């Protein structure tokens, strides 16, 4: 493959920093930012020996296989493992479905955790299990299923997992020594087509839910669309990486066109302060929730603007991200913390840390704003040290946990940002943070049947659920922190589910025709009663 950059972080950060400089941003140069990393006690951190790093790498490998092997033994081909009871859950229809509405009585799983684990198997070097899994999916997986799914979750876990694994199978021949016939791409295209009808709304912004089999449910074949279907968290606009990649791989611009039209519409709805809300009505195009931030419901929106610019090279993504990022820094930032605010006024609404916000320092590394990334990252580490893991919501102005959101579902965001910051700085302090995370996960969440989510971080009571992202992201980022040999000579953008997509010149030169875009608009135009 024709990789656009040889070095995964320095080349990208340098190119983006030139963008910031050209835009006249009042940010410090990259070298100056690195000096800011020598904060309290940081310079005193002793370098970690290669032997100790290798031991931690093997600890993470063992963690991954403990989770993976138990899934394969007790849950496969169902979706996710229940590690305490050593059972399974067919959770695809439950993801994002807090009220557990419209669950299918016939759905028996899509091997969700297996698909989400493929790229981790590749990065950890388990080619035999990768090949066996890819072949099983080609022979057994079908998306002709009577199940209502969350479009965003289906996109990042299933579609992203399949596309990334397909590209790794093509690029790294050692993963498929017996040969590979491209069946993961055929599955990806089939799934992508099943998601497209969700975009048939008056605004072009997709419904949050779609039935993979009975697609007519969301295409106007029913007289009314429920209120639940109309409401949408704007992270649904975060489909552009997977859909854009699918268009380039298949030569069909329809997928990217739909995702880009939705993204443009979302951005057009921003407030005069360049802030976007978290929840909207896809029929009327009106905001339902005006309190917003960088956490749940909106995190991937910011992430994918930046990463789409890197992956596809289109200045349109940069322009949107630039304005959005500066607005976040002006209205949401509170010292090293980020609070929620009213998008209409910029006034603070909730002074809270949410665990999903921990992705932000990693995103800032890609921008080159490493000093700010370091400061925020350290606050998350302090909260982790205080409780042993990160609670879902922490009220930083009162220094207490939110009274009802006290859980930790094995989230990866702090590990992700730790990995990115180490890549940018090589400061051994981040390796020590990674060691802290590994030790905490093994002490508090490891059980005989896998790794269990924490129901209450104050008591460390466990919950019978091992989320697929523990294998696709948490273990992957920790492994890469201690051993980044997989990245040598490569340049990848990681999706929000941790699936690597290569930065390719051919992808950056892709130009969907105006006519194809107009055809997409016509196909997505429907009449509503």
Short mmCIF file of C-alpha atoms in Angstrom, two decimals:
data_model
loop_
_atom_site.label_atom_id
_atom_site.label_comp_id
_atom_site.label_asym_id
_atom_site.label_seq_id
_atom_site.Cartn_x
_atom_site.Cartn_y
_atom_site.Cartn_z
CA UNK A 1 0.00 0.00 0.00
CA UNK A 2 1.13 3.56 -0.71
CA UNK A 3 1.34 5.01 2.77
CA UNK A 4 1.13 8.78 2.89
CA UNK A 5 3.42 9.06 5.90
CA UNK A 6 6.16 6.84 7.22
CA UNK A 7 5.98 7.93 10.86
CA UNK A 8 2.65 7.54 12.64
CA UNK A 9 2.68 10.61 14.89
CA UNK A 10 5.49 13.06 14.16
CA UNK A 11 4.63 13.45 10.48
CA UNK A 12 0.95 14.01 11.16
CA UNK A 13 1.55 16.40 14.08
CA UNK A 14 4.03 18.44 12.04
CA UNK A 15 1.62 18.81 9.14
CA UNK A 16 -1.22 19.80 11.45
CA UNK A 17 0.94 22.25 13.39
CA UNK A 18 1.70 24.08 10.14
CA UNK A 19 -2.07 24.39 9.74
CA UNK A 20 -2.38 25.96 13.18
CA UNK A 21 0.47 28.36 12.45
CA UNK A 22 -1.05 29.38 9.13
CA UNK A 23 -4.37 30.02 10.86
CA UNK A 24 -2.65 32.41 13.28
CA UNK A 25 -3.53 30.45 16.42
CA UNK A 26 -2.15 31.73 19.70
CA UNK A 27 -0.68 28.34 20.54
CA UNK A 28 2.93 27.62 21.42
CA UNK A 29 5.23 25.79 19.04
CA UNK A 30 5.48 22.03 19.32
CA UNK A 31 8.99 22.09 20.81
CA UNK A 32 7.91 24.64 23.42
CA UNK A 33 4.90 22.54 24.29
CA UNK A 34 7.15 19.58 24.98
CA UNK A 35 8.97 21.65 27.60
CA UNK A 36 5.70 22.06 29.46
CA UNK A 37 5.64 18.33 30.05
CA UNK A 38 8.30 18.59 32.71
CA UNK A 39 5.76 19.21 35.42
CA UNK A 40 5.81 18.23 39.06
CA UNK A 41 8.09 15.21 39.62
CA UNK A 42 7.95 14.29 35.92
CA UNK A 43 11.64 14.83 35.34
CA UNK A 44 12.38 12.61 38.33
CA UNK A 45 10.64 9.57 36.85
CA UNK A 46 13.18 6.86 36.26
CA UNK A 47 13.33 5.40 32.79
CA UNK A 48 11.69 2.00 32.51
CA UNK A 49 14.01 -0.83 31.53
CA UNK A 50 13.38 -2.75 28.32
CA UNK A 51 12.98 -5.89 30.37
CA UNK A 52 10.28 -4.36 32.55
CA UNK A 53 8.45 -3.02 29.47
CA UNK A 54 8.59 -6.50 27.95
CA UNK A 55 7.16 -7.97 31.15
CA UNK A 56 4.30 -5.47 31.11
CA UNK A 57 3.67 -6.18 27.44
CA UNK A 58 3.33 -9.87 28.26
CA UNK A 59 1.05 -9.02 31.19
CA UNK A 60 -1.25 -7.20 28.76
CA UNK A 61 -1.07 -10.03 26.26
CA UNK A 62 -2.13 -12.41 28.99
CA UNK A 63 -4.97 -10.07 29.99
CA UNK A 64 -6.25 -9.99 26.43
CA UNK A 65 -6.16 -13.75 26.03
CA UNK A 66 -7.78 -14.31 29.41
CA UNK A 67 -10.68 -12.15 28.24
CA UNK A 68 -10.69 -13.53 24.70
CA UNK A 69 -10.32 -17.21 25.57
CA UNK A 70 -13.15 -17.04 28.08
CA UNK A 71 -15.35 -15.31 25.52
CA UNK A 72 -14.61 -18.03 22.97
CA UNK A 73 -15.23 -20.76 25.54
CA UNK A 74 -18.41 -19.48 27.18
CA UNK A 75 -20.00 -16.92 24.85
CA UNK A 76 -18.98 -17.33 21.20
CA UNK A 77 -20.71 -16.93 18.72
CA UNK A 78 -22.96 -14.72 20.84
CA UNK A 79 -22.08 -11.06 21.29
CA UNK A 80 -20.45 -10.53 24.67
CA UNK A 81 -19.25 -12.50 27.67
CA UNK A 82 -20.81 -12.55 31.14
CA UNK A 83 -17.61 -13.27 33.07
CA UNK A 84 -19.10 -13.85 36.53
CA UNK A 85 -21.68 -16.43 35.49
CA UNK A 86 -19.61 -17.60 32.51
CA UNK A 87 -22.51 -17.06 30.17
CA UNK A 88 -23.27 -14.76 27.28
CA UNK A 89 -25.42 -11.86 26.23
CA UNK A 90 -26.67 -11.04 22.73
CA UNK A 91 -26.13 -7.39 23.36
CA UNK A 92 -26.03 -5.80 19.91
CA UNK A 93 -29.67 -4.75 20.21
CA UNK A 94 -29.02 -3.41 23.72
CA UNK A 95 -26.09 -1.10 22.91
CA UNK A 96 -27.25 2.47 23.44
CA UNK A 97 -30.71 1.12 24.30
CA UNK A 98 -30.97 2.25 27.91
CA UNK A 99 -34.68 1.37 28.18
CA UNK A 100 -34.12 -2.00 26.47
CA UNK A 101 -36.95 -1.30 24.01
CA UNK A 102 -37.88 -3.36 20.94
CA UNK A 103 -35.56 -6.27 21.69
CA UNK A 104 -35.63 -9.16 19.26
CA UNK A 105 -36.90 -12.53 20.45
CA UNK A 106 -35.06 -14.40 17.66
CA UNK A 107 -31.66 -12.71 17.58
CA UNK A 108 -28.78 -15.01 18.61
CA UNK A 109 -25.74 -12.82 18.16
CA UNK A 110 -23.25 -11.81 15.48
CA UNK A 111 -20.02 -12.79 17.25
CA UNK A 112 -19.64 -9.10 18.14
CA UNK A 113 -16.67 -9.58 20.47
CA UNK A 114 -14.86 -11.73 17.90
CA UNK A 115 -15.25 -9.06 15.20
CA UNK A 116 -14.19 -6.33 17.61
CA UNK A 117 -11.12 -8.40 18.59
CA UNK A 118 -9.76 -9.12 15.11
CA UNK A 119 -7.46 -6.11 14.91
CA UNK A 120 -6.15 -6.76 18.43
CA UNK A 121 -5.31 -10.33 17.42
CA UNK A 122 -3.34 -8.91 14.49
CA UNK A 123 -1.47 -6.34 16.59
CA UNK A 124 -0.63 -8.91 19.26
CA UNK A 125 0.74 -11.16 16.52
CA UNK A 126 -1.69 -14.06 16.92
CA UNK A 127 -1.92 -14.82 13.19
CA UNK A 128 -3.31 -18.35 13.62
CA UNK A 129 -6.31 -17.14 15.62
CA UNK A 130 -6.78 -14.19 13.27
CA UNK A 131 -6.87 -16.47 10.23
CA UNK A 132 -9.21 -18.96 11.88
CA UNK A 133 -11.58 -16.19 12.95
CA UNK A 134 -11.60 -14.47 9.56
CA UNK A 135 -12.39 -17.76 7.83
CA UNK A 136 -15.18 -18.56 10.30
CA UNK A 137 -16.79 -15.18 9.70
CA UNK A 138 -16.63 -15.68 5.94
CA UNK A 139 -18.42 -19.00 6.23
CA UNK A 140 -20.96 -18.20 8.95
CA UNK A 141 -21.68 -14.48 9.41
CA UNK A 142 -24.82 -12.93 7.96
CA UNK A 143 -26.44 -9.57 8.68
CA UNK A 144 -29.85 -10.63 7.42
CA UNK A 145 -31.08 -10.47 11.01
CA UNK A 146 -34.34 -9.36 12.57
CA UNK A 147 -32.75 -7.10 15.17
CA UNK A 148 -32.97 -3.37 15.81
CA UNK A 149 -29.48 -1.93 16.22
CA UNK A 150 -27.95 1.39 17.15
CA UNK A 151 -26.48 2.77 13.92
CA UNK A 152 -23.48 4.37 15.65
CA UNK A 153 -22.54 1.28 17.68
CA UNK A 154 -23.04 -1.02 14.71
CA UNK A 155 -20.87 1.25 12.60
CA UNK A 156 -17.92 1.53 14.97
CA UNK A 157 -17.87 -2.04 16.29
CA UNK A 158 -18.99 -4.22 13.39
CA UNK A 159 -18.37 -2.16 10.25
CA UNK A 160 -15.15 -0.63 11.54
CA UNK A 161 -13.88 -3.96 12.83
CA UNK A 162 -14.52 -5.72 9.53
CA UNK A 163 -13.04 -2.97 7.34
CA UNK A 164 -9.88 -2.66 9.43
CA UNK A 165 -9.36 -6.43 9.59
CA UNK A 166 -9.88 -6.63 5.82
CA UNK A 167 -7.13 -4.08 5.22
CA UNK A 168 -4.76 -5.78 7.65
CA UNK A 169 -5.39 -9.13 5.94
CA UNK A 170 -4.47 -7.57 2.60
CA UNK A 171 -1.48 -5.61 3.86
CA UNK A 172 0.07 -8.19 6.18
CA UNK A 173 0.23 -11.46 4.29
CA UNK A 174 1.56 -13.28 7.35
CA UNK A 175 -1.88 -12.95 8.97
CA UNK A 176 -3.50 -15.13 6.31
CA UNK A 177 -0.82 -17.61 5.13
CA UNK A 178 -3.44 -19.78 3.41
CA UNK A 179 -4.75 -16.83 1.42
CA UNK A 180 -7.56 -14.33 1.74
CA UNK A 181 -10.41 -13.83 -0.74
CA UNK A 182 -11.76 -10.48 0.50
CA UNK A 183 -14.90 -11.78 2.17
CA UNK A 184 -14.66 -9.32 5.06
CA UNK A 185 -15.10 -6.49 2.57
CA UNK A 186 -18.17 -8.18 1.10
CA UNK A 187 -19.62 -8.45 4.60
CA UNK A 188 -18.76 -4.80 5.21
CA UNK A 189 -20.51 -3.68 2.04
CA UNK A 190 -23.61 -5.69 2.90
CA UNK A 191 -23.73 -4.16 6.38
CA UNK A 192 -23.13 -0.68 5.01
CA UNK A 193 -26.08 -1.05 2.63
CA UNK A 194 -28.27 -2.15 5.52
CA UNK A 195 -27.35 0.99 7.45
CA UNK A 196 -27.94 3.42 4.56
CA UNK A 197 -31.76 3.57 4.84
CA UNK A 198 -31.33 5.14 8.27
CA UNK A 199 -30.23 8.31 6.45
CA UNK A 200 -33.61 8.70 4.75
CA UNK A 201 -34.78 11.59 6.88
CA UNK A 202 -35.84 15.14 5.98
CA UNK A 203 -32.56 16.46 7.40
CA UNK A 204 -30.25 13.76 6.04
CA UNK A 205 -29.17 13.07 9.62
CA UNK A 206 -29.77 9.37 10.22
CA UNK A 207 -32.14 7.76 12.67
CA UNK A 208 -30.39 6.35 15.71
CA UNK A 209 -31.88 2.89 15.14
CA UNK A 210 -32.49 0.55 12.23
CA UNK A 211 -33.65 -3.04 11.83
CA UNK A 212 -31.02 -4.92 9.84
CA UNK A 213 -33.61 -7.11 8.16
CA UNK A 214 -36.84 -5.11 7.95
CA UNK A 215 -35.28 -1.93 6.59
CA UNK A 216 -38.68 -0.56 5.55
CA UNK A 217 -39.45 0.19 9.21
CA UNK A 218 -37.29 3.28 8.94
CA UNK A 219 -37.95 4.28 5.33
CA UNK A 220 -41.44 5.68 5.70
CA UNK A 221 -43.34 2.44 5.27
CA UNK A 222 -44.98 2.99 8.63
CA UNK A 223 -47.31 5.95 9.19
CA UNK A 224 -45.41 7.42 12.11
CA UNK A 225 -41.93 7.39 13.50
CA UNK A 226 -41.68 7.11 17.26
CA UNK A 227 -40.25 9.87 19.39
CA UNK A 228 -37.37 7.57 20.34
CA UNK A 229 -36.46 7.13 16.69
CA UNK A 230 -36.53 10.89 16.11
CA UNK A 231 -34.18 11.71 18.99
CA UNK A 232 -30.53 11.37 18.20
CA UNK A 233 -27.25 11.99 19.98
CA UNK A 234 -24.97 13.78 17.55
CA UNK A 235 -22.25 11.16 17.76
CA UNK A 236 -24.30 9.54 15.00
CA UNK A 237 -22.56 12.13 12.83
CA UNK A 238 -19.39 10.21 13.62
CA UNK A 239 -19.77 7.73 10.78
CA UNK A 240 -17.42 9.38 8.32
CA UNK A 241 -14.28 7.28 8.90
CA UNK A 242 -15.92 3.91 8.40
CA UNK A 243 -18.28 5.04 5.64
CA UNK A 244 -15.52 6.98 3.88
CA UNK A 245 -13.22 3.97 4.03
CA UNK A 246 -15.98 1.71 2.70
CA UNK A 247 -16.54 4.02 -0.27
CA UNK A 248 -12.87 3.99 -1.14
CA UNK A 249 -12.57 0.23 -0.84
CA UNK A 250 -15.68 -0.52 -2.90
CA UNK A 251 -15.50 2.40 -5.33
CA UNK A 252 -19.07 3.29 -4.34
CA UNK A 253 -19.32 6.91 -3.11
CA UNK A 254 -22.82 6.36 -1.71
CA UNK A 255 -21.60 5.50 1.79
CA UNK A 256 -19.33 8.53 2.20
CA UNK A 257 -21.86 10.84 0.56
CA UNK A 258 -24.53 9.91 3.10
CA UNK A 259 -22.20 10.29 6.09
CA UNK A 260 -20.74 13.57 4.82
CA UNK A 261 -24.14 15.10 4.13
CA UNK A 262 -25.18 14.25 7.70
CA UNK A 263 -21.97 15.70 9.10
CA UNK A 264 -22.39 18.93 7.13
CA UNK A 265 -25.95 19.26 8.32
CA UNK A 266 -24.91 18.79 11.95
CA UNK A 267 -22.21 21.43 11.60
CA UNK A 268 -24.67 23.85 9.99
CA UNK A 269 -26.78 23.58 13.14
CA UNK A 270 -23.98 24.81 15.44
CA UNK A 271 -24.71 27.77 17.65
CA UNK A 272 -23.25 31.24 16.96
CA UNK A 273 -20.51 30.23 19.42
CA UNK A 274 -19.52 27.28 17.17
CA UNK A 275 -20.82 24.80 19.76
CA UNK A 276 -23.03 21.80 19.06
CA UNK A 277 -25.57 20.18 21.35
CA UNK A 278 -25.82 16.51 22.27
CA UNK A 279 -29.35 15.51 21.23
CA UNK A 280 -31.52 16.59 18.32
CA UNK A 281 -34.67 15.69 16.41
CA UNK A 282 -33.75 14.26 13.01
CA UNK A 283 -37.17 15.11 11.56
CA UNK A 284 -37.28 18.81 12.49
CA UNK A 285 -33.56 19.45 12.83
CA UNK A 286 -34.07 21.11 16.22
CA UNK A 287 -31.85 20.70 19.24
CA UNK A 288 -33.45 18.83 22.13
CA UNK A 289 -30.56 19.20 24.58
CA UNK A 290 -28.57 22.45 24.67
CA UNK A 291 -26.17 21.53 27.46
CA UNK A 292 -23.10 20.01 25.88
CA UNK A 293 -19.40 19.30 26.39
CA UNK A 294 -16.72 16.94 25.09
CA UNK A 295 -18.01 13.76 26.74
CA UNK A 296 -20.88 11.33 26.22
CA UNK A 297 -23.03 11.95 23.18
CA UNK A 298 -20.60 14.25 21.40
CA UNK A 299 -17.04 12.98 21.96
CA UNK A 300 -16.68 11.11 18.68
CA UNK A 301 -17.98 14.10 16.73
CA UNK A 302 -14.85 16.08 17.59
CA UNK A 303 -12.61 13.05 17.28
CA UNK A 304 -13.78 12.20 13.76
CA UNK A 305 -13.47 15.73 12.39
CA UNK A 306 -9.74 15.67 13.19
CA UNK A 307 -9.17 12.08 12.14
CA UNK A 308 -11.11 12.48 8.89
CA UNK A 309 -8.79 15.34 7.98
CA UNK A 310 -5.75 13.14 8.61
CA UNK A 311 -7.17 10.10 6.84
CA UNK A 312 -8.83 11.76 3.83
CA UNK A 313 -6.84 14.99 3.58
CA UNK A 314 -9.83 17.23 2.90
CA UNK A 315 -9.50 20.75 4.30
CA UNK A 316 -13.24 20.85 4.93
CA UNK A 317 -12.77 18.56 7.92
CA UNK A 318 -9.91 20.67 9.22
CA UNK A 319 -11.92 23.88 8.92
CA UNK A 320 -14.79 22.39 10.92
CA UNK A 321 -12.47 20.94 13.53
CA UNK A 322 -10.46 24.15 13.88
CA UNK A 323 -13.52 26.25 14.70
CA UNK A 324 -15.00 23.57 16.94
CA UNK A 325 -11.74 23.06 18.86
CA UNK A 326 -11.24 26.74 19.52
CA UNK A 327 -14.83 27.03 20.76
CA UNK A 328 -14.28 24.11 23.13
CA UNK A 329 -11.15 25.71 24.51
CA UNK A 330 -12.95 29.03 25.01
CA UNK A 331 -16.25 27.87 26.51
CA UNK A 332 -15.72 24.39 28.01
CA UNK A 333 -12.21 24.53 29.40
CA UNK A 334 -11.87 25.20 33.13
CA UNK A 335 -8.17 25.05 33.94
CA UNK A 336 -7.13 21.47 33.12
CA UNK A 337 -10.75 20.33 33.37
CA UNK A 338 -13.61 20.58 30.86
CA UNK A 339 -17.15 21.31 32.04
CA UNK A 340 -20.45 21.28 30.18
CA UNK A 341 -22.01 24.54 28.99
CA UNK A 342 -25.09 25.91 27.26
CA UNK A 343 -24.29 26.07 23.55
CA UNK A 344 -26.37 29.25 23.19
CA UNK A 345 -24.67 31.30 25.88
CA UNK A 346 -21.46 29.48 26.76
CA UNK A 347 -22.48 29.54 30.42
CA UNK A 348 -21.43 26.48 32.47
CA UNK A 349 -24.13 23.92 33.24
CA UNK A 350 -22.35 20.96 34.86
CA UNK A 351 -18.86 21.02 36.36
CA UNK A 352 -18.13 17.36 35.94
CA UNK A 353 -15.65 14.89 34.58
CA UNK A 354 -17.05 11.99 32.59
CA UNK A 355 -14.91 8.96 31.85
CA UNK A 356 -15.40 9.36 28.09
CA UNK A 357 -13.69 12.77 28.27
CA UNK A 358 -10.41 10.95 28.84
CA UNK A 359 -10.07 10.55 25.05
CA UNK A 360 -9.51 14.31 24.70
CA UNK A 361 -5.77 14.42 25.57
CA UNK A 362 -5.13 11.79 22.89
CA UNK A 363 -6.95 13.93 20.35
CA UNK A 364 -4.94 16.98 21.44
CA UNK A 365 -1.73 15.08 20.74
CA UNK A 366 -2.80 14.72 17.11
CA UNK A 367 -3.36 18.49 17.00
CA UNK A 368 0.02 19.22 18.61
CA UNK A 369 -1.47 20.83 21.72
CA UNK A 370 0.58 18.51 23.93
CA UNK A 371 0.95 20.81 26.93
CA UNK A 372 -2.81 21.09 27.38
CA UNK A 373 -3.15 17.35 26.79
CA UNK A 374 -0.65 16.60 29.53
CA UNK A 375 -2.43 18.79 32.09
CA UNK A 376 -5.83 17.23 31.50
CA UNK A 377 -4.42 13.71 31.38
CA UNK A 378 -2.84 14.16 34.80
CA UNK A 379 -6.18 15.11 36.33
CA UNK A 380 -7.68 11.87 35.04
CA UNK A 381 -4.75 9.93 36.46
CA UNK A 382 -5.29 11.57 39.85
CA UNK A 383 -8.95 10.51 39.82
CA UNK A 384 -7.90 6.96 38.86
CA UNK A 385 -5.42 6.88 41.73
CA UNK A 386 -8.08 8.19 44.13
CA UNK A 387 -10.60 5.44 43.40
CA UNK A 388 -8.61 2.63 41.77
CA UNK A 389 -10.43 3.14 38.46
CA UNK A 390 -12.31 6.06 36.89
CA UNK A 391 -15.97 6.52 37.83
CA UNK A 392 -18.35 7.25 34.99
CA UNK A 393 -19.04 10.73 36.34
CA UNK A 394 -17.07 12.82 38.84
CA UNK A 395 -18.11 16.26 40.12
CA UNK A 396 -14.75 18.01 40.10
CA UNK A 397 -15.95 21.22 41.73
CA UNK A 398 -17.05 19.21 44.79
CA UNK A 399 -14.45 16.43 44.42
CA UNK A 400 -17.06 13.69 44.77
CA UNK A 401 -18.46 10.93 42.61
CA UNK A 402 -21.85 11.46 40.99
CA UNK A 403 -24.40 9.78 43.28
CA UNK A 404 -25.84 7.45 40.61
CA UNK A 405 -23.12 7.06 37.95
CA UNK A 406 -20.50 5.29 40.01
CA UNK A 407 -19.62 2.49 37.60
CA UNK A 408 -16.58 1.71 35.45
CA UNK A 409 -17.32 -0.52 32.43
CA UNK A 410 -13.66 -1.24 31.54
CA UNK A 411 -13.44 1.90 29.41
CA UNK A 412 -10.27 2.45 27.32
CA UNK A 413 -10.03 6.23 27.00
CA UNK A 414 -7.36 6.85 29.64
CA UNK A 415 -5.20 4.05 28.25
CA UNK A 416 -5.68 5.55 24.78
CA UNK A 417 -4.53 9.03 25.80
CA UNK A 418 -1.62 7.59 27.78
CA UNK A 419 -0.46 5.74 24.65
CA UNK A 420 -0.68 8.86 22.46
CA UNK A 421 1.13 11.05 24.98
CA UNK A 422 3.95 8.55 25.33
CA UNK A 423 4.28 8.35 21.56
CA UNK A 424 4.57 12.14 21.36
CA UNK A 425 6.96 12.68 24.28
CA UNK A 426 8.68 9.38 25.20
CA UNK A 427 8.34 10.54 28.81
CA UNK A 428 8.67 7.37 30.95
CA UNK A 429 6.05 8.76 33.35
CA UNK A 430 3.37 7.58 30.90
CA UNK A 431 4.76 4.05 31.02
CA UNK A 432 4.32 4.18 34.80
CA UNK A 433 0.72 5.30 34.28
CA UNK A 434 0.20 2.33 32.00
CA UNK A 435 1.61 0.04 34.67
CA UNK A 436 -0.84 1.56 37.16
CA UNK A 437 -3.75 0.83 34.81
CA UNK A 438 -2.62 -2.76 34.21
CA UNK A 439 -2.26 -3.45 37.93
CA UNK A 440 -5.63 -1.89 38.78
CA UNK A 441 -7.46 -3.85 36.09
CA UNK A 442 -5.94 -7.11 37.29
CA UNK A 443 -6.63 -6.39 40.96
CA UNK A 444 -10.17 -5.04 40.72
CA UNK A 445 -11.76 -6.44 37.53
CA UNK A 446 -10.13 -9.76 36.72
CA UNK A 447 -12.19 -12.83 37.61
CA UNK A 448 -11.85 -16.49 36.68
CA UNK A 449 -14.23 -16.08 33.75
CA UNK A 450 -12.69 -12.95 32.20
CA UNK A 451 -12.79 -9.25 33.16
CA UNK A 452 -15.89 -7.80 34.78
CA UNK A 453 -17.15 -4.23 34.75
CA UNK A 454 -17.26 -2.39 38.07
CA UNK A 455 -20.79 -1.57 39.21
CA UNK A 456 -19.69 0.76 42.05
CA UNK A 457 -16.16 2.14 42.28
CA UNK A 458 -16.61 2.90 46.00
CA UNK A 459 -17.24 -0.74 46.91
CA UNK A 460 -15.68 -2.38 43.83
CA UNK A 461 -18.82 -4.46 43.43
CA UNK A 462 -18.63 -6.11 40.01
CA UNK A 463 -21.14 -6.41 37.18
CA UNK A 464 -21.55 -9.51 35.01
CA UNK A 465 -20.48 -7.91 31.71
CA UNK A 466 -17.28 -7.87 29.66
CA UNK A 467 -17.70 -5.23 26.96
CA UNK A 468 -16.19 -5.95 23.55
CA UNK A 469 -14.25 -2.67 23.64
CA UNK A 470 -12.12 -4.06 26.46
CA UNK A 471 -10.51 -6.29 23.83
CA UNK A 472 -10.66 -3.89 20.89
CA UNK A 473 -9.35 -0.84 22.75
CA UNK A 474 -8.31 -1.16 26.40
CA UNK A 475 -5.96 -4.09 25.92
CA UNK A 476 -4.79 -2.86 22.51
CA UNK A 477 -3.70 0.59 23.68
CA UNK A 478 -1.97 -0.81 26.75
CA UNK A 479 -0.13 -3.34 24.59
CA UNK A 480 0.98 -0.65 22.11
CA UNK A 481 2.12 1.54 24.99
CA UNK A 482 4.69 -1.07 25.96
CA UNK A 483 5.43 -2.42 22.48
CA UNK A 484 4.77 -0.26 19.43
CA UNK A 485 6.66 -2.45 16.95
CA UNK A 486 3.44 -2.97 15.00
CA UNK A 487 3.51 0.73 14.08
CA UNK A 488 7.08 0.86 12.81
CA UNK A 489 7.19 2.27 9.29
CA UNK A 490 3.41 2.62 9.27
CA UNK A 491 0.96 5.46 9.76
CA UNK A 492 -2.49 4.61 11.06
CA UNK A 493 -5.52 6.50 12.23
CA UNK A 494 -7.36 4.64 14.97
CA UNK A 495 -11.14 4.72 14.85
CA UNK A 496 -13.12 5.51 17.98
CA UNK A 497 -13.30 1.74 18.58
CA UNK A 498 -9.53 1.39 18.26
CA UNK A 499 -9.44 -0.12 14.77
CA UNK A 500 -6.44 1.03 12.68
CA UNK A 501 -6.96 2.47 9.20
CA UNK A 502 -3.85 3.22 7.11
CA UNK A 503 -3.20 6.74 5.88
CA UNK A 504 -2.93 6.31 2.10
CA UNK A 505 -2.23 8.83 -0.65
CA UNK A 506 -4.84 7.20 -2.85
CA UNK A 507 -7.50 7.77 -0.20
CA UNK A 508 -6.53 11.42 0.14
CA UNK A 509 -6.86 11.86 -3.62
CA UNK A 510 -10.36 10.33 -3.71
CA UNK A 511 -12.85 12.82 -5.16
CA UNK A 512 -16.48 11.65 -5.33
CA UNK A 513 -18.14 13.20 -8.34
CA UNK A 514 -20.69 15.99 -7.94
CA UNK A 515 -23.19 13.88 -9.86
CA UNK A 516 -22.76 10.93 -7.50
CA UNK A 517 -23.39 13.24 -4.55
CA UNK A 518 -26.52 14.60 -6.19
CA UNK A 519 -27.71 11.06 -6.84
CA UNK A 520 -27.21 10.24 -3.17
CA UNK A 521 -29.28 13.26 -2.19
CA UNK A 522 -32.06 12.12 -4.51
CA UNK A 523 -31.95 8.56 -3.15
CA UNK A 524 -32.10 9.81 0.41
CA UNK A 525 -34.97 12.20 -0.29
CA UNK A 526 -38.29 10.75 0.87
CA UNK A 527 -41.75 12.08 1.61
CA UNK A 528 -43.16 11.90 5.12
CA UNK A 529 -46.78 11.99 6.22
#
